[in-house]
Amino acid sequence: MARRKKVYEGKAKILYEGPEPGTLVQYFKDDATAFNAQKKATVEGKGVLNNRLSEFFMKGLTQIGVPNHFIKRINMREQLIRSVEIIPLEVVVRNFAAGSLSARLGIAEGTALPRPIVEFCLKDDALGDPLVSEEHIMAFGWATQQDLDDMVQLALRVNDFLSGMMLAVGIKLVDFKIEVGRLWENDYQRLIVADEISPDSCRLWDIETGQKLDKDVFRRDLGSLSDAYTEVARRLGVLPSNVTHATKPTLIN
Ligand code: UDP
């Protein structure tokens, strides 16, 4: 059998050529990285959980009419996605102060923000993904005004959807990051949600206890990352409730 072609390898995922033009296979690795890959580890089962959680969120987004790249899950670690031209910006939405916002502006972690705040960071590891303004984005041609309007609208819809999903299972959505891709259909293009939505790219706090259930567990050495992600999956009904550890999760089909 011919070896399939690797299109791209990132920190947590690999993209392979898909079975049909315009498709890719997205493979979720067990690798965890933080602080621009200065901290690295392998977390057994993380890829399986993120594959399943990203599927769950993307399918939900499709059901409420938010366009995204997900086509179908192929196996434990892989999903079929639409190939898009990734806009070189990370779109961050914040509901509560945390992370770089708290560090930059001195606002205590956990402070409720007066409204969701949308930020853009340039996707450039060498520069540490710096925060950029709309002026920078348009002046340097990373996206147009129309793209920015579309990205903000997509991000706020994802925020409402995810916040509600999480609230229903006792979790506060503090902030998250999405990536957006340009999908060409004949001469027309539209922007869709791409990459992944998982606890790797969200801050999730238990509403009652404030316990962190996201990648900060790894960033700040707060315990088992796979236990935290398994807890999120279990609450959302993605894993059966009797699964207590992520090393060999049983998936519900
Ligand atoms: N985030 C991400 N990838 C990045 C940077 C941030 O997924 O390269 C997510 C992060 O998990 C958090 C949100 O975006 O949910 C806001 O992150 P922040 O700007 O506070 O940066 P951090 O504190 O993670 O460096």
PDB file of C-alpha atoms and ligand atoms in Angstrom:
ATOM      1  CA  MET A   1       0.000   0.000   0.000  1.00  0.00           C
ATOM      2  CA  ALA A   2       1.344   3.448  -0.878  1.00  0.00           C
ATOM      3  CA  ARG A   3       2.299   5.596   2.088  1.00  0.00           C
ATOM      4  CA  ARG A   4      -0.029   8.576   2.406  1.00  0.00           C
ATOM      5  CA  LYS A   5       1.399  12.012   1.993  1.00  0.00           C
ATOM      6  CA  LYS A   6       1.986  14.209   5.011  1.00  0.00           C
ATOM      7  CA  VAL A   7       0.921  17.755   4.216  1.00  0.00           C
ATOM      8  CA  TYR A   8       1.786  19.447   7.512  1.00  0.00           C
ATOM      9  CA  GLU A   9       2.929  18.541  11.002  1.00  0.00           C
ATOM     10  CA  GLY A  10       2.171  20.850  13.910  1.00  0.00           C
ATOM     11  CA  LYS A  11       2.696  20.572  17.656  1.00  0.00           C
ATOM     12  CA  ALA A  12      -0.425  18.522  18.408  1.00  0.00           C
ATOM     13  CA  LYS A  13      -1.684  17.371  15.013  1.00  0.00           C
ATOM     14  CA  ILE A  14      -0.596  16.028  11.638  1.00  0.00           C
ATOM     15  CA  LEU A  15      -2.421  16.674   8.372  1.00  0.00           C
ATOM     16  CA  TYR A  16      -2.345  14.066   5.600  1.00  0.00           C
ATOM     17  CA  GLU A  17      -3.670  14.241   2.082  1.00  0.00           C
ATOM     18  CA  GLY A  18      -7.330  13.165   2.066  1.00  0.00           C
ATOM     19  CA  PRO A  19      -9.022  10.536  -0.093  1.00  0.00           C
ATOM     20  CA  GLU A  20     -10.625  13.159  -2.352  1.00  0.00           C
ATOM     21  CA  PRO A  21      -9.503  16.572  -3.604  1.00  0.00           C
ATOM     22  CA  GLY A  22     -10.380  19.283  -1.119  1.00  0.00           C
ATOM     23  CA  THR A  23     -10.143  16.952   1.869  1.00  0.00           C
ATOM     24  CA  LEU A  24      -7.470  16.259   4.481  1.00  0.00           C
ATOM     25  CA  VAL A  25      -7.060  13.722   7.252  1.00  0.00           C
ATOM     26  CA  GLN A  26      -6.377  15.364  10.616  1.00  0.00           C
ATOM     27  CA  TYR A  27      -4.459  13.105  13.051  1.00  0.00           C
ATOM     28  CA  PHE A  28      -4.432  14.041  16.758  1.00  0.00           C
ATOM     29  CA  LYS A  29      -1.133  13.312  18.525  1.00  0.00           C
ATOM     30  CA  ASP A  30      -0.650  12.709  22.247  1.00  0.00           C
ATOM     31  CA  ASP A  31       1.964  15.475  22.380  1.00  0.00           C
ATOM     32  CA  ALA A  32       1.326  18.392  24.707  1.00  0.00           C
ATOM     33  CA  THR A  33       3.284  21.621  24.389  1.00  0.00           C
ATOM     34  CA  ALA A  34       3.135  24.956  26.178  1.00  0.00           C
ATOM     35  CA  PHE A  35       4.974  28.273  26.265  1.00  0.00           C
ATOM     36  CA  ASN A  36       5.688  28.158  22.536  1.00  0.00           C
ATOM     37  CA  ALA A  37       6.872  24.502  22.779  1.00  0.00           C
ATOM     38  CA  GLN A  38       9.462  25.225  25.499  1.00  0.00           C
ATOM     39  CA  LYS A  39       7.557  22.717  27.686  1.00  0.00           C
ATOM     40  CA  LYS A  40       6.767  19.362  26.085  1.00  0.00           C
ATOM     41  CA  ALA A  41       5.326  16.009  27.157  1.00  0.00           C
ATOM     42  CA  THR A  42       3.412  13.047  25.873  1.00  0.00           C
ATOM     43  CA  VAL A  43       0.007  12.622  27.491  1.00  0.00           C
ATOM     44  CA  GLU A  44      -1.342   9.181  26.731  1.00  0.00           C
ATOM     45  CA  GLY A  45      -4.894   9.339  25.409  1.00  0.00           C
ATOM     46  CA  LYS A  46      -4.954  13.115  24.769  1.00  0.00           C
ATOM     47  CA  GLY A  47      -5.153  12.702  20.990  1.00  0.00           C
ATOM     48  CA  VAL A  48      -8.072  10.290  21.270  1.00  0.00           C
ATOM     49  CA  LEU A  49      -9.963  12.640  23.579  1.00  0.00           C
ATOM     50  CA  ASN A  50      -9.333  15.750  21.474  1.00  0.00           C
ATOM     51  CA  ASN A  51     -10.346  13.952  18.277  1.00  0.00           C
ATOM     52  CA  ARG A  52     -13.634  12.974  19.892  1.00  0.00           C
ATOM     53  CA  LEU A  53     -14.237  16.335  21.613  1.00  0.00           C
ATOM     54  CA  SER A  54     -13.457  18.359  18.489  1.00  0.00           C
ATOM     55  CA  GLU A  55     -15.863  16.135  16.541  1.00  0.00           C
ATOM     56  CA  PHE A  56     -18.520  16.720  19.188  1.00  0.00           C
ATOM     57  CA  PHE A  57     -18.174  20.523  19.119  1.00  0.00           C
ATOM     58  CA  MET A  58     -17.871  20.828  15.336  1.00  0.00           C
ATOM     59  CA  LYS A  59     -20.949  18.632  14.780  1.00  0.00           C
ATOM     60  CA  GLY A  60     -22.885  20.796  17.223  1.00  0.00           C
ATOM     61  CA  LEU A  61     -21.753  23.922  15.377  1.00  0.00           C
ATOM     62  CA  THR A  62     -22.919  22.398  12.087  1.00  0.00           C
ATOM     63  CA  GLN A  63     -26.308  21.722  13.664  1.00  0.00           C
ATOM     64  CA  ILE A  64     -26.744  25.399  14.561  1.00  0.00           C
ATOM     65  CA  GLY A  65     -25.477  26.562  11.168  1.00  0.00           C
ATOM     66  CA  VAL A  66     -21.918  27.612  12.007  1.00  0.00           C
ATOM     67  CA  PRO A  67     -19.792  26.465   9.053  1.00  0.00           C
ATOM     68  CA  ASN A  68     -16.701  24.427   9.919  1.00  0.00           C
ATOM     69  CA  HIS A  69     -14.185  22.046   8.390  1.00  0.00           C
ATOM     70  CA  PHE A  70     -15.390  18.787  10.001  1.00  0.00           C
ATOM     71  CA  ILE A  71     -16.670  16.052   7.661  1.00  0.00           C
ATOM     72  CA  LYS A  72     -16.498  12.827   9.685  1.00  0.00           C
ATOM     73  CA  ARG A  73     -14.467  10.940  12.250  1.00  0.00           C
ATOM     74  CA  ILE A  74     -12.468   8.123  10.682  1.00  0.00           C
ATOM     75  CA  ASN A  75     -11.075   6.351  13.743  1.00  0.00           C
ATOM     76  CA  MET A  76      -9.857   6.967  17.298  1.00  0.00           C
ATOM     77  CA  ARG A  77      -7.255   9.522  16.272  1.00  0.00           C
ATOM     78  CA  GLU A  78      -8.273  10.762  12.836  1.00  0.00           C
ATOM     79  CA  GLN A  79     -10.984  12.822  11.259  1.00  0.00           C
ATOM     80  CA  LEU A  80     -11.743  13.813   7.689  1.00  0.00           C
ATOM     81  CA  ILE A  81     -11.826  17.579   7.209  1.00  0.00           C
ATOM     82  CA  ARG A  82     -12.225  20.084   4.407  1.00  0.00           C
ATOM     83  CA  SER A  83      -8.994  21.554   3.178  1.00  0.00           C
ATOM     84  CA  VAL A  84      -8.956  25.327   3.659  1.00  0.00           C
ATOM     85  CA  GLU A  85      -6.533  28.196   3.352  1.00  0.00           C
ATOM     86  CA  ILE A  86      -5.819  29.012   7.003  1.00  0.00           C
ATOM     87  CA  ILE A  87      -5.922  32.732   7.800  1.00  0.00           C
ATOM     88  CA  PRO A  88      -2.665  33.400   9.683  1.00  0.00           C
ATOM     89  CA  LEU A  89      -4.446  34.717  12.771  1.00  0.00           C
ATOM     90  CA  GLU A  90      -5.537  33.129  16.032  1.00  0.00           C
ATOM     91  CA  VAL A  91      -8.940  34.430  17.079  1.00  0.00           C
ATOM     92  CA  VAL A  92      -9.260  34.518  20.877  1.00  0.00           C
ATOM     93  CA  VAL A  93     -12.563  35.146  22.666  1.00  0.00           C
ATOM     94  CA  ARG A  94     -12.553  35.971  26.374  1.00  0.00           C
ATOM     95  CA  ASN A  95     -15.457  35.963  28.832  1.00  0.00           C
ATOM     96  CA  PHE A  96     -13.372  36.162  32.019  1.00  0.00           C
ATOM     97  CA  ALA A  97      -9.856  37.549  32.488  1.00  0.00           C
ATOM     98  CA  ALA A  98      -7.055  34.958  32.470  1.00  0.00           C
ATOM     99  CA  GLY A  99      -3.693  34.128  30.954  1.00  0.00           C
ATOM    100  CA  SER A 100      -2.057  36.747  28.776  1.00  0.00           C
ATOM    101  CA  LEU A 101      -4.885  39.279  29.259  1.00  0.00           C
ATOM    102  CA  SER A 102      -4.379  39.227  33.033  1.00  0.00           C
ATOM    103  CA  ALA A 103      -0.613  39.371  32.639  1.00  0.00           C
ATOM    104  CA  ARG A 104      -0.721  42.236  30.130  1.00  0.00           C
ATOM    105  CA  LEU A 105      -3.351  44.422  31.757  1.00  0.00           C
ATOM    106  CA  GLY A 106      -3.089  43.437  35.415  1.00  0.00           C
ATOM    107  CA  ILE A 107      -6.716  42.303  35.645  1.00  0.00           C
ATOM    108  CA  ALA A 108      -7.154  39.540  38.248  1.00  0.00           C
ATOM    109  CA  GLU A 109      -7.746  36.047  36.819  1.00  0.00           C
ATOM    110  CA  GLY A 110     -11.438  35.186  36.940  1.00  0.00           C
ATOM    111  CA  THR A 111     -12.744  38.770  36.669  1.00  0.00           C
ATOM    112  CA  ALA A 112     -15.938  38.735  34.596  1.00  0.00           C
ATOM    113  CA  LEU A 113     -15.491  40.912  31.508  1.00  0.00           C
ATOM    114  CA  PRO A 114     -18.225  43.456  30.677  1.00  0.00           C
ATOM    115  CA  ARG A 115     -18.723  41.725  27.318  1.00  0.00           C
ATOM    116  CA  PRO A 116     -16.927  39.046  25.310  1.00  0.00           C
ATOM    117  CA  ILE A 117     -13.635  40.449  24.041  1.00  0.00           C
ATOM    118  CA  VAL A 118     -12.274  39.260  20.694  1.00  0.00           C
ATOM    119  CA  GLU A 119      -8.520  39.470  20.100  1.00  0.00           C
ATOM    120  CA  PHE A 120      -6.326  38.570  17.137  1.00  0.00           C
ATOM    121  CA  CYS A 121      -2.814  37.128  17.369  1.00  0.00           C
ATOM    122  CA  LEU A 122      -0.500  36.591  14.434  1.00  0.00           C
ATOM    123  CA  LYS A 123       0.227  32.883  13.907  1.00  0.00           C
ATOM    124  CA  ASP A 124       3.999  33.044  14.056  1.00  0.00           C
ATOM    125  CA  ASP A 125       5.812  30.768  16.505  1.00  0.00           C
ATOM    126  CA  ALA A 126       9.141  32.538  15.977  1.00  0.00           C
ATOM    127  CA  LEU A 127       7.537  35.786  17.208  1.00  0.00           C
ATOM    128  CA  GLY A 128       5.533  34.039  19.959  1.00  0.00           C
ATOM    129  CA  ASP A 129       2.118  34.662  18.308  1.00  0.00           C
ATOM    130  CA  PRO A 130       1.985  38.415  19.097  1.00  0.00           C
ATOM    131  CA  LEU A 131      -1.279  40.272  19.673  1.00  0.00           C
ATOM    132  CA  VAL A 132      -2.081  42.401  16.610  1.00  0.00           C
ATOM    133  CA  SER A 133      -4.619  45.154  15.972  1.00  0.00           C
ATOM    134  CA  GLU A 134      -7.104  45.339  13.106  1.00  0.00           C
ATOM    135  CA  GLU A 135      -4.941  48.139  11.687  1.00  0.00           C
ATOM    136  CA  HIS A 136      -1.935  45.807  11.554  1.00  0.00           C
ATOM    137  CA  ILE A 137      -4.002  43.024  10.015  1.00  0.00           C
ATOM    138  CA  MET A 138      -5.317  45.172   7.194  1.00  0.00           C
ATOM    139  CA  ALA A 139      -2.128  47.142   6.622  1.00  0.00           C
ATOM    140  CA  PHE A 140      -0.073  43.967   6.233  1.00  0.00           C
ATOM    141  CA  GLY A 141      -2.756  42.129   4.248  1.00  0.00           C
ATOM    142  CA  TRP A 142      -3.278  39.190   6.618  1.00  0.00           C
ATOM    143  CA  ALA A 143      -7.052  39.610   6.218  1.00  0.00           C
ATOM    144  CA  THR A 144      -9.529  42.139   4.835  1.00  0.00           C
ATOM    145  CA  GLN A 145     -12.105  44.176   6.747  1.00  0.00           C
ATOM    146  CA  GLN A 146     -14.782  41.764   5.475  1.00  0.00           C
ATOM    147  CA  ASP A 147     -12.741  38.788   6.716  1.00  0.00           C
ATOM    148  CA  LEU A 148     -12.378  40.446  10.121  1.00  0.00           C
ATOM    149  CA  ASP A 149     -16.115  41.092  10.381  1.00  0.00           C
ATOM    150  CA  ASP A 150     -16.801  37.464   9.400  1.00  0.00           C
ATOM    151  CA  MET A 151     -14.205  36.142  11.868  1.00  0.00           C
ATOM    152  CA  VAL A 152     -15.661  38.152  14.753  1.00  0.00           C
ATOM    153  CA  GLN A 153     -19.149  36.932  13.901  1.00  0.00           C
ATOM    154  CA  LEU A 154     -18.002  33.291  13.705  1.00  0.00           C
ATOM    155  CA  ALA A 155     -16.043  33.590  16.940  1.00  0.00           C
ATOM    156  CA  LEU A 156     -18.976  35.121  18.851  1.00  0.00           C
ATOM    157  CA  ARG A 157     -21.336  32.411  17.596  1.00  0.00           C
ATOM    158  CA  VAL A 158     -18.850  29.736  18.683  1.00  0.00           C
ATOM    159  CA  ASN A 159     -18.611  31.531  22.034  1.00  0.00           C
ATOM    160  CA  ASP A 160     -22.375  31.494  22.634  1.00  0.00           C
ATOM    161  CA  PHE A 161     -22.612  27.841  21.606  1.00  0.00           C
ATOM    162  CA  LEU A 162     -19.641  26.656  23.672  1.00  0.00           C
ATOM    163  CA  SER A 163     -20.538  28.774  26.717  1.00  0.00           C
ATOM    164  CA  GLY A 164     -24.026  27.243  26.751  1.00  0.00           C
ATOM    165  CA  MET A 165     -22.772  23.692  26.260  1.00  0.00           C
ATOM    166  CA  MET A 166     -20.299  24.108  29.079  1.00  0.00           C
ATOM    167  CA  LEU A 167     -22.703  25.860  31.443  1.00  0.00           C
ATOM    168  CA  ALA A 168     -25.068  22.910  31.054  1.00  0.00           C
ATOM    169  CA  VAL A 169     -22.402  20.597  32.504  1.00  0.00           C
ATOM    170  CA  GLY A 170     -21.179  22.907  35.262  1.00  0.00           C
ATOM    171  CA  ILE A 171     -18.183  24.362  33.445  1.00  0.00           C
ATOM    172  CA  LYS A 172     -17.313  28.027  32.892  1.00  0.00           C
ATOM    173  CA  LEU A 173     -15.892  28.893  29.470  1.00  0.00           C
ATOM    174  CA  VAL A 174     -13.224  31.435  30.447  1.00  0.00           C
ATOM    175  CA  ASP A 175     -11.687  31.894  26.998  1.00  0.00           C
ATOM    176  CA  PHE A 176     -10.789  29.974  23.850  1.00  0.00           C
ATOM    177  CA  LYS A 177      -8.974  30.229  20.553  1.00  0.00           C
ATOM    178  CA  ILE A 178     -10.201  29.301  17.091  1.00  0.00           C
ATOM    179  CA  GLU A 179      -8.596  29.311  13.700  1.00  0.00           C
ATOM    180  CA  VAL A 180     -10.489  30.266  10.584  1.00  0.00           C
ATOM    181  CA  GLY A 181     -10.008  29.007   7.042  1.00  0.00           C
ATOM    182  CA  ARG A 182     -10.947  30.282   3.628  1.00  0.00           C
ATOM    183  CA  LEU A 183     -12.982  27.770   1.636  1.00  0.00           C
ATOM    184  CA  TRP A 184     -13.166  28.281  -2.116  1.00  0.00           C
ATOM    185  CA  GLU A 185     -16.295  27.122  -3.937  1.00  0.00           C
ATOM    186  CA  ASN A 186     -15.893  27.928  -7.636  1.00  0.00           C
ATOM    187  CA  ASP A 187     -15.239  31.675  -7.725  1.00  0.00           C
ATOM    188  CA  TYR A 188     -16.719  32.282  -4.302  1.00  0.00           C
ATOM    189  CA  GLN A 189     -15.074  32.041  -0.929  1.00  0.00           C
ATOM    190  CA  ARG A 190     -16.390  31.897   2.609  1.00  0.00           C
ATOM    191  CA  LEU A 191     -14.783  31.654   5.990  1.00  0.00           C
ATOM    192  CA  ILE A 192     -15.299  28.581   8.146  1.00  0.00           C
ATOM    193  CA  VAL A 193     -14.090  27.391  11.556  1.00  0.00           C
ATOM    194  CA  ALA A 194     -11.031  25.139  11.134  1.00  0.00           C
ATOM    195  CA  ASP A 195      -8.256  23.484  13.204  1.00  0.00           C
ATOM    196  CA  GLU A 196      -9.787  22.068  16.415  1.00  0.00           C
ATOM    197  CA  ILE A 197     -11.966  22.941  19.368  1.00  0.00           C
ATOM    198  CA  SER A 198     -10.778  21.051  22.442  1.00  0.00           C
ATOM    199  CA  PRO A 199      -9.534  21.630  26.002  1.00  0.00           C
ATOM    200  CA  ASP A 200      -6.134  22.318  24.401  1.00  0.00           C
ATOM    201  CA  SER A 201      -7.476  25.601  23.050  1.00  0.00           C
ATOM    202  CA  CYS A 202     -10.002  26.603  25.755  1.00  0.00           C
ATOM    203  CA  ARG A 203      -9.861  27.605  29.407  1.00  0.00           C
ATOM    204  CA  LEU A 204     -12.483  25.591  31.265  1.00  0.00           C
ATOM    205  CA  TRP A 205     -13.130  25.986  35.000  1.00  0.00           C
ATOM    206  CA  ASP A 206     -15.502  23.974  37.140  1.00  0.00           C
ATOM    207  CA  ILE A 207     -18.270  26.394  38.145  1.00  0.00           C
ATOM    208  CA  GLU A 208     -18.472  25.150  41.738  1.00  0.00           C
ATOM    209  CA  THR A 209     -14.846  24.572  42.644  1.00  0.00           C
ATOM    210  CA  GLY A 210     -12.928  26.620  40.087  1.00  0.00           C
ATOM    211  CA  GLN A 211     -10.894  23.493  39.248  1.00  0.00           C
ATOM    212  CA  LYS A 212      -9.096  23.850  35.922  1.00  0.00           C
ATOM    213  CA  LEU A 213     -10.094  21.291  33.280  1.00  0.00           C
ATOM    214  CA  ASP A 214      -7.922  22.480  30.379  1.00  0.00           C
ATOM    215  CA  LYS A 215      -4.337  22.797  29.196  1.00  0.00           C
ATOM    216  CA  ASP A 216      -3.443  25.068  32.138  1.00  0.00           C
ATOM    217  CA  VAL A 217      -3.283  21.790  34.140  1.00  0.00           C
ATOM    218  CA  PHE A 218      -0.222  20.999  32.020  1.00  0.00           C
ATOM    219  CA  ARG A 219       1.117  24.560  31.725  1.00  0.00           C
ATOM    220  CA  ARG A 220       1.002  25.066  35.506  1.00  0.00           C
ATOM    221  CA  ASP A 221       1.655  21.460  36.696  1.00  0.00           C
ATOM    222  CA  LEU A 222      -1.728  21.131  38.405  1.00  0.00           C
ATOM    223  CA  GLY A 223      -2.179  17.352  38.055  1.00  0.00           C
ATOM    224  CA  SER A 224      -3.179  14.865  35.374  1.00  0.00           C
ATOM    225  CA  LEU A 225      -4.087  16.423  32.036  1.00  0.00           C
ATOM    226  CA  SER A 226      -5.746  13.243  30.790  1.00  0.00           C
ATOM    227  CA  ASP A 227      -7.936  13.105  33.915  1.00  0.00           C
ATOM    228  CA  ALA A 228      -9.009  16.712  33.327  1.00  0.00           C
ATOM    229  CA  TYR A 229      -9.872  16.136  29.641  1.00  0.00           C
ATOM    230  CA  THR A 230     -11.614  12.856  30.476  1.00  0.00           C
ATOM    231  CA  GLU A 231     -13.759  14.729  32.992  1.00  0.00           C
ATOM    232  CA  VAL A 232     -14.817  17.248  30.316  1.00  0.00           C
ATOM    233  CA  ALA A 233     -15.633  14.428  27.874  1.00  0.00           C
ATOM    234  CA  ARG A 234     -17.512  12.471  30.518  1.00  0.00           C
ATOM    235  CA  ARG A 235     -19.655  15.449  31.549  1.00  0.00           C
ATOM    236  CA  LEU A 236     -20.533  16.191  27.935  1.00  0.00           C
ATOM    237  CA  GLY A 237     -21.578  12.563  27.411  1.00  0.00           C
ATOM    238  CA  VAL A 238     -18.792  11.949  24.916  1.00  0.00           C
ATOM    239  CA  LEU A 239     -17.394   9.163  27.119  1.00  0.00           C
ATOM    240  CA  PRO A 240     -19.456   6.824  29.303  1.00  0.00           C
ATOM    241  CA  SER A 241     -19.595   7.971  32.922  1.00  0.00           C
ATOM    242  CA  ASN A 242     -17.776   4.901  34.254  1.00  0.00           C
ATOM    243  CA  VAL A 243     -14.535   5.885  32.479  1.00  0.00           C
ATOM    244  CA  THR A 244     -12.254   7.408  35.075  1.00  0.00           C
ATOM    245  CA  HIS A 245      -8.954   7.432  33.240  1.00  0.00           C
ATOM    246  CA  ALA A 246      -8.055   8.472  29.732  1.00  0.00           C
ATOM    247  CA  THR A 247      -5.393   5.910  28.936  1.00  0.00           C
ATOM    248  CA  LYS A 248      -7.808   3.549  27.201  1.00  0.00           C
ATOM    249  CA  PRO A 249     -11.118   5.348  26.776  1.00  0.00           C
ATOM    250  CA  THR A 250     -14.092   3.470  25.366  1.00  0.00           C
ATOM    251  CA  LEU A 251     -15.864   5.534  22.763  1.00  0.00           C
ATOM    252  CA  ILE A 252     -19.596   5.745  22.302  1.00  0.00           C
ATOM    253  CA  ASN A 253     -20.560   5.580  18.650  1.00  0.00           C
TER     254      ASN A 253
HETATM  255  N1  UDP B   1      -4.543  29.597  23.026  1.00  0.00           N
HETATM  256  C1  UDP B   1      -4.295  28.556  22.160  1.00  0.00           C
HETATM  257  N2  UDP B   1      -3.145  28.561  21.420  1.00  0.00           N
HETATM  258  C2  UDP B   1      -2.239  29.542  21.506  1.00  0.00           C
HETATM  259  C3  UDP B   1      -2.476  30.614  22.380  1.00  0.00           C
HETATM  260  C4  UDP B   1      -3.632  30.613  23.137  1.00  0.00           C
HETATM  261  O1  UDP B   1      -5.111  27.643  22.044  1.00  0.00           O
HETATM  262  O2  UDP B   1      -1.220  29.494  20.783  1.00  0.00           O
HETATM  263  C5  UDP B   1      -5.777  29.616  23.830  1.00  0.00           C
HETATM  264  C6  UDP B   1      -5.501  29.363  25.297  1.00  0.00           C
HETATM  265  O3  UDP B   1      -5.610  27.976  25.604  1.00  0.00           O
HETATM  266  C7  UDP B   1      -6.599  30.154  25.970  1.00  0.00           C
HETATM  267  C8  UDP B   1      -6.865  31.318  25.008  1.00  0.00           C
HETATM  268  O4  UDP B   1      -6.351  30.902  23.744  1.00  0.00           O
HETATM  269  O5  UDP B   1      -7.784  29.366  26.066  1.00  0.00           O
HETATM  270  C9  UDP B   1      -6.223  32.605  25.437  1.00  0.00           C
HETATM  271  O6  UDP B   1      -4.856  32.384  25.654  1.00  0.00           O
HETATM  272  P1  UDP B   1      -3.909  33.551  26.219  1.00  0.00           P
HETATM  273  O7  UDP B   1      -3.836  34.644  25.227  1.00  0.00           O
HETATM  274  O8  UDP B   1      -4.344  33.912  27.588  1.00  0.00           O
HETATM  275  O9  UDP B   1      -2.467  32.937  26.188  1.00  0.00           O
HETATM  276  P2  UDP B   1      -1.739  31.929  27.154  1.00  0.00           P
HETATM  277  O10 UDP B   1      -2.001  32.363  28.544  1.00  0.00           O
HETATM  278  O11 UDP B   1      -2.321  30.590  26.795  1.00  0.00           O
HETATM  279  O12 UDP B   1      -0.320  32.089  26.720  1.00  0.00           O
END
